[in-house]
Structure formats: C-alpha cells, structure tokens
mmCIF file of C-alpha atoms in Angstrom:
data_model
loop_
_atom_site.group_PDB
_atom_site.id
_atom_site.type_symbol
_atom_site.label_atom_id
_atom_site.label_comp_id
_atom_site.label_asym_id
_atom_site.label_seq_id
_atom_site.Cartn_x
_atom_site.Cartn_y
_atom_site.Cartn_z
ATOM 1 C CA MET A 1 0.000 0.000 0.000
ATOM 2 C CA THR A 2 1.207 3.525 -0.795
ATOM 3 C CA VAL A 3 0.801 6.615 1.382
ATOM 4 C CA HIS A 4 -1.904 7.800 -0.995
ATOM 5 C CA GLY A 5 -3.656 4.455 -0.608
ATOM 6 C CA LEU A 6 -3.425 4.652 3.178
ATOM 7 C CA ARG A 7 -4.962 8.125 3.117
ATOM 8 C CA ARG A 8 -7.924 6.720 1.161
ATOM 9 C CA VAL A 9 -8.277 3.799 3.575
ATOM 10 C CA LEU A 10 -8.375 6.101 6.617
ATOM 11 C CA ALA A 11 -10.876 8.513 5.059
ATOM 12 C CA ARG A 12 -13.191 5.670 4.009
ATOM 13 C CA ALA A 13 -12.951 3.949 7.403
ATOM 14 C CA PHE A 14 -13.849 7.192 9.172
ATOM 15 C CA ARG A 15 -16.972 7.652 7.038
ATOM 16 C CA ARG A 16 -18.073 4.081 7.650
ATOM 17 C CA ALA A 17 -17.454 4.344 11.388
ATOM 18 C CA LEU A 18 -19.704 7.406 11.541
ATOM 19 C CA GLU A 19 -22.443 5.463 9.772
ATOM 20 C CA SER A 20 -22.019 2.548 12.180
ATOM 21 C CA VAL A 21 -22.825 4.684 15.223
ATOM 22 C CA ASP A 22 -26.499 4.933 14.253
ATOM 23 C CA LEU A 23 -28.059 7.338 16.755
ATOM 24 C CA GLU A 24 -31.566 6.904 15.350
ATOM 25 C CA GLU A 25 -31.393 3.189 16.067
ATOM 26 C CA ARG A 26 -29.763 3.651 19.459
ATOM 27 C CA VAL A 27 -32.504 6.014 20.598
ATOM 28 C CA ARG A 28 -35.197 3.689 19.299
ATOM 29 C CA GLU A 29 -33.711 0.784 21.278
ATOM 30 C CA THR A 30 -33.313 2.705 24.555
ATOM 31 C CA MET A 31 -36.501 4.746 24.766
ATOM 32 C CA PRO A 32 -37.892 5.056 28.305
ATOM 33 C CA ARG A 33 -41.148 3.462 29.399
ATOM 34 C CA VAL A 34 -44.015 5.943 29.298
ATOM 35 C CA PRO A 35 -46.531 5.586 32.166
ATOM 36 C CA ALA A 36 -50.147 4.935 31.237
ATOM 37 C CA THR A 37 -51.181 8.087 33.119
ATOM 38 C CA VAL A 38 -49.374 10.397 30.677
ATOM 39 C CA ARG A 39 -51.733 12.596 28.638
ATOM 40 C CA ARG A 40 -49.563 15.427 27.261
ATOM 41 C CA GLY A 41 -46.186 14.045 26.303
ATOM 42 C CA ALA A 42 -43.512 16.130 24.597
ATOM 43 C CA ILE A 43 -40.174 15.504 22.906
ATOM 44 C CA VAL A 44 -37.397 18.088 22.872
ATOM 45 C CA ALA A 45 -34.358 17.189 20.736
ATOM 46 C CA VAL A 46 -31.437 19.603 20.765
ATOM 47 C CA GLY A 47 -27.973 19.375 19.230
ATOM 48 C CA LYS A 48 -26.109 18.381 16.107
ATOM 49 C CA ALA A 49 -27.683 14.918 16.201
ATOM 50 C CA ALA A 50 -31.168 16.180 17.090
ATOM 51 C CA PRO A 51 -32.905 15.164 13.822
ATOM 52 C CA ALA A 52 -31.554 11.592 13.877
ATOM 53 C CA MET A 53 -32.359 11.152 17.560
ATOM 54 C CA ALA A 54 -35.857 12.577 17.050
ATOM 55 C CA ARG A 55 -36.526 10.078 14.257
ATOM 56 C CA GLY A 56 -35.670 7.269 16.652
ATOM 57 C CA ALA A 57 -38.053 8.584 19.296
ATOM 58 C CA LEU A 58 -40.897 9.212 16.853
ATOM 59 C CA ALA A 59 -40.700 5.586 15.709
ATOM 60 C CA VAL A 60 -41.646 4.498 19.240
ATOM 61 C CA VAL A 61 -43.966 7.052 20.883
ATOM 62 C CA ASP A 62 -47.738 7.080 20.473
ATOM 63 C CA ASP A 63 -50.179 9.904 19.807
ATOM 64 C CA ARG A 64 -50.082 11.120 23.406
ATOM 65 C CA PHE A 65 -46.883 12.928 22.380
ATOM 66 C CA THR A 66 -48.438 15.889 20.623
ATOM 67 C CA ARG A 67 -45.505 18.326 20.636
ATOM 68 C CA VAL A 68 -42.049 17.616 19.232
ATOM 69 C CA LEU A 69 -39.422 20.359 19.132
ATOM 70 C CA VAL A 70 -36.189 19.798 17.206
ATOM 71 C CA VAL A 71 -33.418 22.404 17.434
ATOM 72 C CA ALA A 72 -30.462 21.852 15.103
ATOM 73 C CA PRO A 73 -27.629 23.913 13.602
ATOM 74 C CA ASP A 74 -27.844 25.479 10.166
ATOM 75 C CA GLY A 75 -27.070 22.992 7.418
ATOM 76 C CA THR A 76 -28.011 19.844 9.329
ATOM 77 C CA GLU A 77 -30.500 17.819 7.331
ATOM 78 C CA ALA A 78 -33.757 17.305 9.231
ATOM 79 C CA ARG A 79 -35.919 14.926 7.106
ATOM 80 C CA LEU A 80 -38.758 14.991 9.653
ATOM 81 C CA ARG A 81 -42.190 14.946 8.045
ATOM 82 C CA ASP A 82 -44.289 14.198 11.108
ATOM 83 C CA PRO A 83 -46.897 16.985 11.545
ATOM 84 C CA ARG A 84 -46.174 17.141 15.265
ATOM 85 C CA VAL A 85 -42.613 18.307 14.654
ATOM 86 C CA LEU A 86 -41.439 21.899 14.818
ATOM 87 C CA VAL A 87 -37.876 22.309 13.533
ATOM 88 C CA LEU A 88 -35.947 25.397 14.616
ATOM 89 C CA ARG A 89 -32.457 26.413 13.512
ATOM 90 C CA ALA A 90 -29.934 28.295 15.615
ATOM 91 C CA ALA A 91 -26.279 29.264 15.437
ATOM 92 C CA HIS A 92 -23.168 27.289 16.330
ATOM 93 C CA PRO A 93 -20.610 27.663 17.897
ATOM 94 C CA ASP A 94 -21.759 31.043 19.238
ATOM 95 C CA PRO A 95 -25.468 31.466 20.013
ATOM 96 C CA ASP A 96 -27.573 34.096 18.275
ATOM 97 C CA GLU A 97 -31.056 35.509 18.740
ATOM 98 C CA ARG A 98 -32.504 32.340 17.208
ATOM 99 C CA SER A 99 -30.896 30.442 20.104
ATOM 100 C CA VAL A 100 -32.806 32.687 22.515
ATOM 101 C CA LYS A 101 -36.039 32.031 20.635
ATOM 102 C CA ALA A 102 -35.375 28.277 20.685
ATOM 103 C CA ALA A 103 -34.703 28.330 24.434
ATOM 104 C CA ARG A 104 -37.964 30.147 25.116
ATOM 105 C CA GLN A 105 -39.805 27.693 22.872
ATOM 106 C CA ALA A 106 -38.263 24.708 24.666
ATOM 107 C CA LEU A 107 -39.174 26.084 28.087
ATOM 108 C CA GLY A 108 -42.753 26.553 26.910
ATOM 109 C CA VAL A 109 -42.998 23.038 25.443
ATOM 110 C CA VAL A 110 -41.792 21.292 28.610
ATOM 111 C CA ALA A 111 -43.967 23.458 30.876
ATOM 112 C CA ASP A 112 -47.092 22.311 29.035
ATOM 113 C CA ALA A 113 -46.183 18.591 29.184
ATOM 114 C CA ASP A 114 -46.771 16.004 31.900
ATOM 115 C CA PHE A 115 -43.932 13.799 30.557
ATOM 116 C CA VAL A 116 -40.857 14.933 28.609
ATOM 117 C CA ILE A 117 -38.387 12.930 26.550
ATOM 118 C CA ALA A 118 -35.263 15.023 26.006
ATOM 119 C CA LEU A 119 -32.713 14.059 23.356
ATOM 120 C CA VAL A 120 -29.444 15.911 23.892
ATOM 121 C CA SER A 121 -26.305 15.886 21.751
ATOM 122 C CA GLY A 122 -23.226 18.048 21.301
ATOM 123 C CA GLY A 123 -23.873 21.575 20.129
ATOM 124 C CA ALA A 124 -26.911 22.055 22.368
ATOM 125 C CA SER A 125 -25.062 24.666 24.440
ATOM 126 C CA SER A 126 -25.175 27.198 21.608
ATOM 127 C CA LEU A 127 -28.541 26.162 20.173
ATOM 128 C CA LEU A 128 -30.451 26.868 23.402
ATOM 129 C CA CYS A 129 -29.365 30.065 25.108
ATOM 130 C CA LEU A 130 -31.343 32.314 27.421
ATOM 131 C CA PRO A 131 -28.865 34.517 29.319
ATOM 132 C CA VAL A 132 -29.777 35.130 32.951
ATOM 133 C CA ASP A 133 -30.103 38.887 32.409
ATOM 134 C CA GLY A 134 -31.214 38.605 28.783
ATOM 135 C CA HIS A 135 -27.973 40.194 27.512
ATOM 136 C CA LEU A 136 -26.682 37.853 24.818
ATOM 137 C CA PRO A 137 -23.543 39.807 23.728
ATOM 138 C CA ALA A 138 -22.053 39.660 27.253
ATOM 139 C CA TYR A 139 -22.708 35.924 27.427
ATOM 140 C CA VAL A 140 -21.097 35.317 24.019
ATOM 141 C CA ARG A 141 -18.021 37.438 24.839
ATOM 142 C CA ALA A 142 -17.391 35.605 28.098
ATOM 143 C CA ALA A 143 -17.872 32.109 26.656
ATOM 144 C CA HIS A 144 -15.702 32.879 23.627
ATOM 145 C CA ALA A 145 -12.929 34.288 25.838
ATOM 146 C CA VAL A 146 -12.937 31.188 28.044
ATOM 147 C CA LEU A 147 -12.765 28.868 25.039
ATOM 148 C CA THR A 148 -9.953 30.709 23.249
ATOM 149 C CA GLY A 149 -8.162 31.063 26.582
ATOM 150 C CA GLY A 150 -7.441 27.330 26.489
ATOM 151 C CA ALA A 151 -10.260 25.883 28.588
ATOM 152 C CA ASP A 152 -11.574 22.448 27.761
ATOM 153 C CA VAL A 153 -15.273 22.025 27.099
ATOM 154 C CA ARG A 154 -16.026 20.782 30.616
ATOM 155 C CA ALA A 155 -14.684 23.993 32.160
ATOM 156 C CA LEU A 156 -16.470 26.119 29.574
ATOM 157 C CA ASN A 157 -19.747 24.382 30.330
ATOM 158 C CA VAL A 158 -19.453 25.217 34.030
ATOM 159 C CA LEU A 159 -19.750 28.851 32.998
ATOM 160 C CA ARG A 160 -22.519 28.181 30.485
ATOM 161 C CA ARG A 161 -24.664 26.286 33.015
ATOM 162 C CA HIS A 162 -24.654 29.249 35.374
ATOM 163 C CA ALA A 163 -25.106 31.977 32.766
ATOM 164 C CA CYS A 164 -28.163 30.544 30.979
ATOM 165 C CA LEU A 165 -31.657 29.806 32.268
ATOM 166 C CA ALA A 166 -32.143 26.876 29.866
ATOM 167 C CA LYS A 167 -28.957 25.037 30.845
ATOM 168 C CA GLY A 168 -27.895 23.360 34.073
ATOM 169 C CA GLY A 169 -31.272 21.656 34.503
ATOM 170 C CA GLY A 170 -33.264 24.709 33.441
ATOM 171 C CA LEU A 171 -35.680 22.693 31.311
ATOM 172 C CA THR A 172 -36.378 20.265 34.157
ATOM 173 C CA ARG A 173 -37.058 23.160 36.509
ATOM 174 C CA ALA A 174 -39.718 24.365 34.079
ATOM 175 C CA ALA A 175 -41.171 20.947 33.203
ATOM 176 C CA GLY A 176 -44.705 19.974 34.176
ATOM 177 C CA GLY A 177 -43.761 16.355 34.884
ATOM 178 C CA PRO A 178 -40.980 13.745 34.738
ATOM 179 C CA VAL A 179 -38.106 14.276 32.306
ATOM 180 C CA ARG A 180 -36.252 11.350 30.724
ATOM 181 C CA THR A 181 -33.080 12.278 28.842
ATOM 182 C CA LEU A 182 -31.137 10.264 26.263
ATOM 183 C CA ILE A 183 -27.650 11.622 25.563
ATOM 184 C CA ALA A 184 -25.190 11.304 22.687
ATOM 185 C CA SER A 185 -22.017 12.612 24.301
ATOM 186 C CA ASP A 186 -19.295 14.681 22.649
ATOM 187 C CA VAL A 187 -17.419 15.164 25.938
ATOM 188 C CA LEU A 188 -14.598 12.795 26.869
ATOM 189 C CA HIS A 189 -14.959 11.505 30.434
ATOM 190 C CA GLY A 190 -18.063 13.695 30.638
ATOM 191 C CA GLU A 191 -21.029 13.400 32.961
ATOM 192 C CA ALA A 192 -24.618 13.962 31.849
ATOM 193 C CA PHE A 193 -24.453 17.614 32.900
ATOM 194 C CA ASP A 194 -21.413 18.199 30.671
ATOM 195 C CA VAL A 195 -23.167 17.412 27.379
ATOM 196 C CA GLY A 196 -24.911 20.447 25.923
ATOM 197 C CA SER A 197 -24.395 22.061 29.346
ATOM 198 C CA GLY A 198 -27.014 19.729 30.784
ATOM 199 C CA PRO A 199 -30.336 21.403 29.938
ATOM 200 C CA THR A 200 -32.369 18.691 31.704
ATOM 201 C CA VAL A 201 -30.080 17.229 34.365
ATOM 202 C CA PRO A 202 -28.991 18.385 37.851
ATOM 203 C CA ASP A 203 -25.621 20.093 38.157
ATOM 204 C CA PRO A 204 -23.339 19.688 41.201
ATOM 205 C CA THR A 205 -21.089 22.637 40.251
ATOM 206 C CA THR A 206 -21.660 26.123 41.614
ATOM 207 C CA ARG A 207 -21.777 29.754 40.597
ATOM 208 C CA ALA A 208 -18.508 30.254 42.502
ATOM 209 C CA GLU A 209 -16.843 27.661 40.257
ATOM 210 C CA ALA A 210 -18.133 29.499 37.202
ATOM 211 C CA ARG A 211 -16.481 32.677 38.460
ATOM 212 C CA ARG A 212 -13.207 30.788 38.936
ATOM 213 C CA VAL A 213 -13.363 29.547 35.339
ATOM 214 C CA LEU A 214 -13.695 33.149 34.184
ATOM 215 C CA SER A 215 -10.831 34.381 36.320
ATOM 216 C CA ARG A 216 -8.524 31.607 35.097
ATOM 217 C CA TYR A 217 -9.240 31.640 31.362
ATOM 218 C CA ALA A 218 -10.724 35.069 30.637
ATOM 219 C CA LYS A 219 -8.946 37.634 32.794
ATOM 220 C CA GLY A 220 -10.261 41.137 32.213
ATOM 221 C CA VAL A 221 -13.492 39.991 30.576
ATOM 222 C CA LYS A 222 -16.630 41.188 32.325
ATOM 223 C CA ALA A 223 -18.606 38.323 33.817
ATOM 224 C CA PRO A 224 -22.123 37.768 32.482
ATOM 225 C CA ALA A 225 -24.992 37.575 34.965
ATOM 226 C CA LEU A 226 -24.904 34.230 36.807
ATOM 227 C CA HIS A 227 -27.419 32.172 38.761
ATOM 228 C CA GLU A 228 -27.403 28.805 40.510
ATOM 229 C CA SER A 229 -28.179 25.812 38.348
ATOM 230 C CA LEU A 230 -30.501 22.984 39.417
ATOM 231 C CA LYS A 231 -28.807 21.078 42.242
ATOM 232 C CA PRO A 232 -29.145 17.303 42.780
ATOM 233 C CA ARG A 233 -30.899 17.711 46.132
ATOM 234 C CA GLU A 234 -33.597 20.070 44.861
ATOM 235 C CA ALA A 235 -37.120 18.697 44.553
ATOM 236 C CA ALA A 236 -37.277 19.353 40.805
ATOM 237 C CA ALA A 237 -34.131 17.257 40.273
ATOM 238 C CA LYS A 238 -36.007 14.152 41.380
ATOM 239 C CA ARG A 239 -38.070 14.380 38.182
ATOM 240 C CA SER A 240 -34.964 13.855 36.055
ATOM 241 C CA ARG A 241 -33.420 10.597 34.807
ATOM 242 C CA ALA A 242 -30.702 10.400 32.142
ATOM 243 C CA ARG A 243 -29.001 7.707 30.087
ATOM 244 C CA PHE A 244 -26.186 7.730 27.518
ATOM 245 C CA VAL A 245 -26.861 6.180 24.124
ATOM 246 C CA ALA A 246 -23.420 6.952 22.615
ATOM 247 C CA ARG A 247 -20.021 8.222 23.711
ATOM 248 C CA PRO A 248 -16.834 9.235 21.871
ATOM 249 C CA ASP A 249 -15.201 5.879 22.661
ATOM 250 C CA ASP A 250 -17.898 4.171 20.595
ATOM 251 C CA LEU A 251 -16.730 5.978 17.464
ATOM 252 C CA ALA A 252 -13.059 5.142 18.147
ATOM 253 C CA ARG A 253 -13.896 1.447 18.545
ATOM 254 C CA GLU A 254 -15.966 1.408 15.349
ATOM 255 C CA LEU A 255 -13.130 3.092 13.452
ATOM 256 C CA ALA A 256 -10.597 0.585 14.791
ATOM 257 C CA GLU A 257 -12.875 -2.261 13.699
ATOM 258 C CA GLU A 258 -13.112 -0.770 10.198
ATOM 259 C CA LEU A 259 -9.313 -0.697 9.970
ATOM 260 C CA ARG A 260 -8.780 -4.277 11.132
ATOM 261 C CA GLY A 261 -8.324 -6.488 8.110
ATOM 262 C CA LYS A 262 -6.837 -3.602 6.154
ATOM 263 C CA LEU A 263 -3.870 -3.068 8.482
ATOM 264 C CA LYS A 264 -1.844 -5.678 10.375
ATOM 265 C CA HIS A 265 -2.172 -4.321 13.889
ATOM 266 C CA VAL A 266 -4.687 -1.768 15.225
ATOM 267 C CA ARG A 267 -4.798 -0.539 18.831
ATOM 268 C CA VAL A 268 -7.222 1.809 20.575
ATOM 269 C CA LEU A 269 -5.499 4.269 22.908
ATOM 270 C CA ARG A 270 -7.031 5.916 25.937
ATOM 271 C CA PRO A 271 -8.858 9.162 25.054
ATOM 272 C CA THR A 272 -7.021 12.433 25.485
ATOM 273 C CA THR A 273 -7.994 15.966 26.420
ATOM 274 C CA GLU A 274 -4.403 17.225 26.591
ATOM 275 C CA PRO A 275 -3.460 20.496 24.857
ATOM 276 C CA VAL A 276 -2.830 20.242 21.117
ATOM 277 C CA GLU A 277 0.876 20.910 21.644
ATOM 278 C CA SER A 278 1.215 17.913 23.990
ATOM 279 C CA VAL A 279 -0.708 15.623 21.649
ATOM 280 C CA ALA A 280 1.489 16.735 18.737
ATOM 281 C CA ARG A 281 4.649 15.837 20.666
ATOM 282 C CA GLU A 282 3.200 12.449 21.565
ATOM 283 C CA TYR A 283 2.290 11.643 17.967
ATOM 284 C CA ALA A 284 5.689 12.745 16.676
ATOM 285 C CA GLU A 285 7.293 10.279 19.087
ATOM 286 C CA ARG A 286 4.853 7.489 18.267
ATOM 287 C CA ALA A 287 5.406 8.003 14.532
ATOM 288 C CA ARG A 288 9.075 7.123 14.957
ATOM 289 C CA SER A 289 8.261 3.727 16.480
ATOM 290 C CA LEU A 290 5.240 2.649 14.416
ATOM 291 C CA ALA A 291 5.749 -0.672 12.678
ATOM 292 C CA ARG A 292 4.660 -1.245 9.102
ATOM 293 C CA GLY A 293 0.939 -1.893 8.917
ATOM 294 C CA GLU A 294 0.353 -0.584 12.461
ATOM 295 C CA ALA A 295 -2.214 2.006 13.538
ATOM 296 C CA VAL A 296 -3.303 3.600 16.791
ATOM 297 C CA VAL A 297 -6.806 5.053 17.185
ATOM 298 C CA ARG A 298 -8.274 7.251 19.897
ATOM 299 C CA ALA A 299 -11.127 9.550 20.776
ATOM 300 C CA ALA A 300 -9.782 13.024 21.457
ATOM 301 C CA GLU A 301 -10.786 16.498 22.482
ATOM 302 C CA PRO A 302 -7.531 18.469 22.775
ATOM 303 C CA SER A 303 -7.660 22.015 24.049
ATOM 304 C CA LEU A 304 -6.286 24.837 21.916
ATOM 305 C CA ALA A 305 -5.410 28.265 23.271
ATOM 306 C CA VAL A 306 -5.829 30.809 20.455
ATOM 307 C CA VAL A 307 -3.395 33.666 21.077
ATOM 308 C CA ALA A 308 -3.530 35.376 17.670
ATOM 309 C CA ARG A 309 -5.371 38.701 17.845
ATOM 310 C CA ARG A 310 -7.112 38.037 14.544
ATOM 311 C CA PRO A 311 -7.102 34.277 13.994
ATOM 312 C CA GLY A 312 -7.741 32.914 10.546
ATOM 313 C CA ARG A 313 -9.412 29.704 9.424
ATOM 314 C CA GLY A 314 -8.272 27.276 12.084
ATOM 315 C CA GLY A 315 -9.474 24.423 14.272
ATOM 316 C CA ARG A 316 -7.925 22.029 16.740
ATOM 317 C CA SER A 317 -7.748 19.143 14.227
ATOM 318 C CA THR A 318 -6.165 21.168 11.434
ATOM 319 C CA HIS A 319 -3.801 22.809 13.950
ATOM 320 C CA LEU A 320 -2.728 19.399 15.220
ATOM 321 C CA GLY A 321 -2.229 18.095 11.691
ATOM 322 C CA ALA A 322 -0.119 21.087 10.681
ATOM 323 C CA MET A 323 2.037 20.739 13.807
ATOM 324 C CA VAL A 324 2.621 17.003 13.447
ATOM 325 C CA ALA A 325 3.075 16.650 9.675
ATOM 326 C CA PRO A 326 6.754 17.729 9.519
ATOM 327 C CA GLU A 327 7.571 15.093 12.162
ATOM 328 C CA LEU A 328 5.912 12.197 10.340
ATOM 329 C CA GLY A 329 8.405 9.807 8.844
ATOM 330 C CA GLU A 330 8.150 7.998 5.545
ATOM 331 C CA GLY A 331 4.869 6.145 5.120
ATOM 332 C CA VAL A 332 3.130 7.631 8.199
ATOM 333 C CA VAL A 333 -0.272 9.339 7.983
ATOM 334 C CA LEU A 334 -2.322 11.179 10.605
ATOM 335 C CA LEU A 335 -6.102 11.493 10.489
ATOM 336 C CA ALA A 336 -7.506 14.091 12.914
ATOM 337 C CA ALA A 337 -11.224 14.306 12.216
ATOM 338 C CA ALA A 338 -14.126 16.236 13.726
ATOM 339 C CA SER A 339 -16.993 13.765 14.011
ATOM 340 C CA ASP A 340 -19.529 16.549 13.437
ATOM 341 C CA GLY A 341 -17.796 17.512 10.186
ATOM 342 C CA VAL A 342 -16.915 21.010 11.414
ATOM 343 C CA ASP A 343 -13.412 21.635 12.759
ATOM 344 C CA GLY A 344 -13.683 24.975 14.525
ATOM 345 C CA ALA A 345 -13.421 27.927 12.152
ATOM 346 C CA SER A 346 -11.228 26.034 9.670
ATOM 347 C CA GLU A 347 -14.054 25.456 7.152
ATOM 348 C CA THR A 348 -12.866 21.835 7.002
ATOM 349 C CA GLY A 349 -13.769 18.575 8.703
ATOM 350 C CA GLY A 350 -10.227 18.120 9.992
ATOM 351 C CA ALA A 351 -6.825 16.977 8.745
ATOM 352 C CA LEU A 352 -5.467 13.998 6.798
ATOM 353 C CA VAL A 353 -1.734 14.689 6.589
ATOM 354 C CA ASP A 354 1.584 13.022 5.888
ATOM 355 C CA GLY A 355 5.197 14.145 5.846
ATOM 356 C CA SER A 356 4.897 15.784 2.425
ATOM 357 C CA LEU A 357 2.874 18.740 3.762
ATOM 358 C CA GLU A 358 5.858 21.003 4.377
ATOM 359 C CA GLY A 359 7.245 20.298 0.914
ATOM 360 C CA ARG A 360 3.909 21.128 -0.688
ATOM 361 C CA VAL A 361 3.332 24.482 1.003
ATOM 362 C CA GLY A 362 6.810 25.525 2.207
ATOM 363 C CA ARG A 363 8.118 25.826 5.751
ATOM 364 C CA GLU A 364 7.455 29.548 6.036
ATOM 365 C CA SER A 365 3.819 29.194 4.950
ATOM 366 C CA LEU A 366 3.289 26.370 7.420
ATOM 367 C CA GLU A 367 4.841 28.272 10.312
ATOM 368 C CA ARG A 368 2.851 31.381 9.418
ATOM 369 C CA ALA A 369 -0.379 29.362 9.360
ATOM 370 C CA LEU A 370 0.334 27.979 12.826
ATOM 371 C CA THR A 371 1.170 31.408 14.220
ATOM 372 C CA ARG A 372 -1.961 32.967 12.749
ATOM 373 C CA PHE A 373 -4.197 29.971 13.588
ATOM 374 C CA ASP A 374 -4.980 29.741 9.887
ATOM 375 C CA THR A 375 -4.224 26.044 9.447
ATOM 376 C CA GLY A 376 -7.438 25.246 7.590
ATOM 377 C CA SER A 377 -6.329 27.453 4.721
ATOM 378 C CA VAL A 378 -2.924 25.830 4.354
ATOM 379 C CA LEU A 379 -4.308 22.283 4.504
ATOM 380 C CA VAL A 380 -6.940 23.071 1.887
ATOM 381 C CA ALA A 381 -4.201 24.466 -0.359
ATOM 382 C CA ALA A 382 -2.177 21.271 0.127
ATOM 383 C CA GLY A 383 -5.121 18.962 -0.527
ATOM 384 C CA MET A 384 -4.844 17.554 3.008
ATOM 385 C CA ALA A 385 -8.079 18.806 4.567
ATOM 386 C CA LEU A 386 -11.120 16.644 5.185
ATOM 387 C CA PRO A 387 -14.315 17.942 3.588
ATOM 388 C CA SER A 388 -16.506 20.161 5.747
ATOM 389 C CA GLY A 389 -20.219 19.684 6.318
ATOM 390 C CA PRO A 390 -22.575 18.560 9.091
ATOM 391 C CA THR A 391 -22.531 14.787 9.587
ATOM 392 C CA GLY A 392 -25.635 14.697 11.782
ATOM 393 C CA THR A 393 -23.701 13.399 14.766
ATOM 394 C CA ASN A 394 -21.199 14.720 17.290
ATOM 395 C CA LEU A 395 -18.966 12.368 19.274
ATOM 396 C CA ALA A 396 -15.890 14.599 19.736
ATOM 397 C CA ASP A 397 -12.810 14.133 17.504
ATOM 398 C CA VAL A 398 -11.116 10.917 16.490
ATOM 399 C CA HIS A 399 -7.444 10.437 15.606
ATOM 400 C CA VAL A 400 -5.627 7.702 13.702
ATOM 401 C CA LEU A 401 -1.846 7.494 13.348
ATOM 402 C CA ALA A 402 -0.899 4.772 10.870
ATOM 403 C CA ARG A 403 2.004 3.542 8.780
ATOM 404 C CA VAL A 404 1.815 1.733 5.432
#
C-alpha cells in the first residue's frame, strides 16, 4: 500500500465508522417506558444529532406525544415529516437571537407537558441560550474568551450552566412532569451535565466555580450575569433521569474495527484531552516507532489556546495536523477528524496529513499558518483537509496514526 492508498483507507474507514454509530437506532432501542397516566407528552431534541435522535423517538412514541421540538444547527439535514414536529435552527458555535427564541420555545414546550423525553447531543449549548439577564452579547463574549483562553469544554460548560436559564437543569425546573433524557455525548470523560451544558439534568457545580473559570481563562473579561443551576438535592431534580446512548469511545472502537483487516495491527489508545501541543509531541514520538501496517486510534478532544489577535481559518484538528506533519516519517499518515464535520473555524472537517505537507506548502507558509491559527487554509491548499459539512452526529474528535 502507498501513502496515498493509506490516506484513502483512513478517510473511508472514518466515514463508515460514523455510519455505524447509528443514533436513530440507538434512541429507538433505549426509549424510556411511558406511564399509562401520561396525557400530554412532549419531545425536545437539541444538538447536532437532534434530527436523527428525534426520528428514533418518533418511531416508538404514540399519539399522546403531541408536541415535538427539534433544534439543530444550520445545514443539518432534518428529514422529519411528522406533523407534530417543529424544527428550529440556531447558530453554532456562538449562540444568536434564534438560540434565545429556541430556548424560550423549549421552556414553553416542557412546561405544558406532563412527561418529557429530552434528546441531547453536542452543540446544544449554543442552540439553546437564554442569558440570565437577557444580555446575549455579554454571554457570548465571556464564553468565547474562556474557550480561546485554552479551557476544555467541561470547564467552559461550568460557565454556560450558570449563565443561561435553559442550561444546568433549566428545562427540568420548568417541566410539568418527569423528564427522561437520552444523551449522545461529545465530551470525553463527561457526565450527563457536561453534554450540551445539561439542559435537563442536575448540576453539582456552583456559581462560585463558574467565576473561577472566568478568572482563570478570561482575565479582564466582564462576567455575564450568573445564577445557581438545578442542584441534585432540589425537589425538581427528582423528576430527572438520564441515560447515555453513545459516547466518543464508541466511534473510536468502530473506526478501529473498520481498519482491522486492512492493516496488520490496530490498537485503541485511551482518550485524550491534553493540549494540542502535547498531543502533537506524543504523535511525533509514536510516529518514529510505528511498525509497518500498524495504527493507533483514539477519541480526542484536545484544548487549543488561540493567542492570535485576529485568527484565521483554524481548528484544533487542522492545527494538530499542521504541527505534526513535519515530524511524520516515511509512510506515516495522521487522520484528525471532527466527528460533526466542522473543525472549529477552519471550514474543514479536519486533517489527513503526511510528511509531504511542508514540501507542498513551504516551511514559512506552514509556520505562518500555525502562528496565525490559519491552518485550515494551508491544509486546503495542500489537498490535506477533510471535507466540511454537518454529519448529523457529534462524538468529539477521532485520531488515527498509521504507517503503510
């Protein structure tokens, strides 16, 4: 097999692995039991996988579920023809006024129901947003500063849960009855309250912790208005039950299975949330010891501190690929893919690089792209970017380091 052939194998295996983690089917198989006493059931599906998860729920529920709200990002295909369904679009990664409208709609839907099925996937944090004081720009500035300051998503979501009335159990507080939540997680090692900032589940973290996140990652940025999220001991929290239907590890295992039979030896590594720089050093070292026909696979969510004043088209996967490529020896390829098909602001789905990148674009161009956080542009120019576009799922990133 050539390097070009290995690149094709990795890209094809990634696509097939995404298809194998069928969230519609997983929701259908894990739907909660609905008590006979329920009269006004409702479904609220929010996130990048909301349409697929909603299809799974609609295949099971009966006509007592009269209201179905689906909130998804722009560009995500809905394909929901049930007359009960209302599909709303909102912005990602930063919320907009449509996110505020969607949050108000969701709060109204759950308040009118005596039983709620919530379907939550990655991206929900931006799609539902009702700032505590109603001031969206302050909320967006603070969240953006925390993220670009190098925080991982779990720390960022501590802030989000305390700055938004729809997050941190806000929907359960408003609900007129029990809430049963099915979760497709995009957060490595995450709890239920980490995914989508936990709109329907209790949150053990506090407003004081949210302030500490701000002071650590966003010094000098004015704090948005904060409140206390729904705590596990509150009466309303007893209405909530949650279950995971998919996690990032599931995608890594499916991808490894796709690669077995095509490569001699495939191992799944423990997930990582280390900074991009640390992951790049690790992969450079691993590349030197990879045997022929060997691959390592892992779920990943590396943090990336963006220090450029005016960053370009960059994302954590393209940044990682651009950093690692010059260190990849002969015959070694790195796939760093965003499972949702959107790698930050790079306008790509991630990176598929080998050691020829520097020769294709030049060392100065590569170094400039890294400094300016414009790695998407340079990978597109080199033909080493994965195509961009919503995949209808979101299970964090996945990496493969392989040698022909």
